[in-house]
Coordinates of C-alpha atoms and ligand atoms in Angstrom, one line a residue:
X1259 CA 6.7 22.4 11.8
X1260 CA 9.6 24.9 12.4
X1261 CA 12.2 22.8 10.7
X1262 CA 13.8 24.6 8.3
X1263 CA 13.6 22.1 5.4
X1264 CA 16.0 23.9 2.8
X1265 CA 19.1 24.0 5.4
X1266 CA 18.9 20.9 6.3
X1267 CA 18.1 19.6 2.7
X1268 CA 21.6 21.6 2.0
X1269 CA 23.2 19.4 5.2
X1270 CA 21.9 16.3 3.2
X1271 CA 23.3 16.8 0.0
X1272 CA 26.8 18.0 0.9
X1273 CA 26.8 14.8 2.8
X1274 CA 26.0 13.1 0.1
X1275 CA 28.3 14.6 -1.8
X1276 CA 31.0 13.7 0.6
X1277 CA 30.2 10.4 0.9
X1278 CA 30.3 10.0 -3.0
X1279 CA 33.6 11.8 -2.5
X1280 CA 34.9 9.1 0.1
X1281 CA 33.2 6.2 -1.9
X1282 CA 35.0 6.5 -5.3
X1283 CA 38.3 6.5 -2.8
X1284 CA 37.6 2.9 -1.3
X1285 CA 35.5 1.0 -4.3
X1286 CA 33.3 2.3 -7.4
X1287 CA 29.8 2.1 -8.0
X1288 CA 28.2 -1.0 -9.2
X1289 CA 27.7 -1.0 -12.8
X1290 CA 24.8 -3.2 -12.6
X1291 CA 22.6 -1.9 -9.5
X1292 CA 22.2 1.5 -9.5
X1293 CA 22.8 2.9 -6.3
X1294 CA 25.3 0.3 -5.3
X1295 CA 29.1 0.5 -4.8
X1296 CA 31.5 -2.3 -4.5
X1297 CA 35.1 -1.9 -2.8
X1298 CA 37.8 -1.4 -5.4
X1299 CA 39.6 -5.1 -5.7
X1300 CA 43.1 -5.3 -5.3
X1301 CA 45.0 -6.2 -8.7
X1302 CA 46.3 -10.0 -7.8
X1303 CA 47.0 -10.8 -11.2
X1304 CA 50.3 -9.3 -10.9
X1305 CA 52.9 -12.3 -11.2
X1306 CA 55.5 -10.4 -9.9
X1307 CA 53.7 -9.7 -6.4
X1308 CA 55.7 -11.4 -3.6
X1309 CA 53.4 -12.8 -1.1
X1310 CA 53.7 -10.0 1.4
X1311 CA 52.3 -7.5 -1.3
X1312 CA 49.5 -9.4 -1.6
X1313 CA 48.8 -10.5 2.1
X1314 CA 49.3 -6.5 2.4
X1315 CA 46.7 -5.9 -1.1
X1316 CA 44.5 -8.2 0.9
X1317 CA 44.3 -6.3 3.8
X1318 CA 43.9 -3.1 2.4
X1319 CA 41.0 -4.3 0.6
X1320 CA 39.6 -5.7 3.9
X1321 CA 39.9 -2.4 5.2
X1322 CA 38.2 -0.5 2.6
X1323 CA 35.3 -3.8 2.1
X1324 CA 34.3 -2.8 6.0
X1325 CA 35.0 1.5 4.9
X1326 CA 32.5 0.9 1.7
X1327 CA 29.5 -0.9 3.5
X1328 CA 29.2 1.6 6.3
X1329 CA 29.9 4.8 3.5
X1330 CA 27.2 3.1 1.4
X1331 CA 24.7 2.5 4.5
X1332 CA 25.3 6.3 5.3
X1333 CA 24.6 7.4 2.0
X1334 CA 21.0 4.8 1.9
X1335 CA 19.9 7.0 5.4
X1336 CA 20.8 9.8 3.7
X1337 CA 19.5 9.3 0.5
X1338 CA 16.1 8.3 2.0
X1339 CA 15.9 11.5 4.1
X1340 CA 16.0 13.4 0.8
X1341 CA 13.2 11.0 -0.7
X1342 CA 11.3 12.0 2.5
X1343 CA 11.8 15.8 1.5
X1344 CA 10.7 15.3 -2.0
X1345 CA 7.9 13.4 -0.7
X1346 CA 6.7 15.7 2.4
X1347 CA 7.1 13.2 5.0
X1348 CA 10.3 14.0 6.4
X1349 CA 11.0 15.3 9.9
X1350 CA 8.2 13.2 11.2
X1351 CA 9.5 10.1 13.0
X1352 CA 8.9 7.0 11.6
X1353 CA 7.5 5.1 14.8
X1354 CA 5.5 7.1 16.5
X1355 CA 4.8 10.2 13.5
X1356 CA 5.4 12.8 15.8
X1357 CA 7.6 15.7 14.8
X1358 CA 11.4 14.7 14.9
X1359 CA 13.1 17.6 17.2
X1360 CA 14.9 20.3 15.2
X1361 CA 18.3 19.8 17.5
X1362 CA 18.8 15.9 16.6
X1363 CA 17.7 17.0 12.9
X1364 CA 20.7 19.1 13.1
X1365 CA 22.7 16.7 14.3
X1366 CA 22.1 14.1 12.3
X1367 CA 19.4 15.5 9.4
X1368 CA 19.3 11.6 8.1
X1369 CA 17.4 11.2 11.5
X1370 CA 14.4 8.8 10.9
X1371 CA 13.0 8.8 14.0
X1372 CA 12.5 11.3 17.5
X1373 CA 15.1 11.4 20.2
X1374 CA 12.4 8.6 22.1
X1375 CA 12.7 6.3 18.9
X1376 CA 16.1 6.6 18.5
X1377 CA 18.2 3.0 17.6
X1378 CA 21.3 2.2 19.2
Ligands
ZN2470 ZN1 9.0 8.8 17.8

């Protein structure tokens, strides 16, 4: 393989980092599954909110519920691509374990599968 692990090992983690970064702005990690993160709950407790604060509060958190599941299904790709490194397997697609092409690596080094095998 010509893939240059380390470099895109270094792509992995500062997108990991930045989708950390992005997560604690829309929720906060799960105290009780690691790995997990819930979107940050609007405060409704306040008795003083009219009900356009809180129809607005609710939306808000609507927004960031829908920001937080695709941040946190990023970070599981991305976070699984690193696994692979740790564990020599990744780079090699997952379907048909042939080598995963260095240009879609670069373009997306959470890449589980070849250009053939990609989803979507
Ligand atoms: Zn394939």
């Amino acid at each position: 393989m010509t893939t240059n692990n380390s470099e895109l090992r270094g792509m992995l983690l500062e997108e990991k980092a930045r989708i950390e970064g992005q997560l604690a702005g829309v929720g906060h990690k799960n105290p009780d599954i690691a790995g997990d993160w819930e979107p940050s709950a609007p405060d409704l407790n306040d008795i003083n909110a009219d009900v356009n604060d809180v129809a607005t509060e609710i939306e808000a958190f609507e927004g960031n519920a829908a920001i937080e599941v695709e941040l946190e299904a990023r970070l599981l790709e991305v976070d699984a691509a690193l696994a692979r490194i740790e564990v020599g397997t990744y780079g090699i697609c997952r379907v048909c374990g042939s080598a995963i092409e260095d240009n879609r690596l670069h373009a997306n080094p959470a890449a589980p599968t070849c250009i053939a095998h990609r989803e979507g």
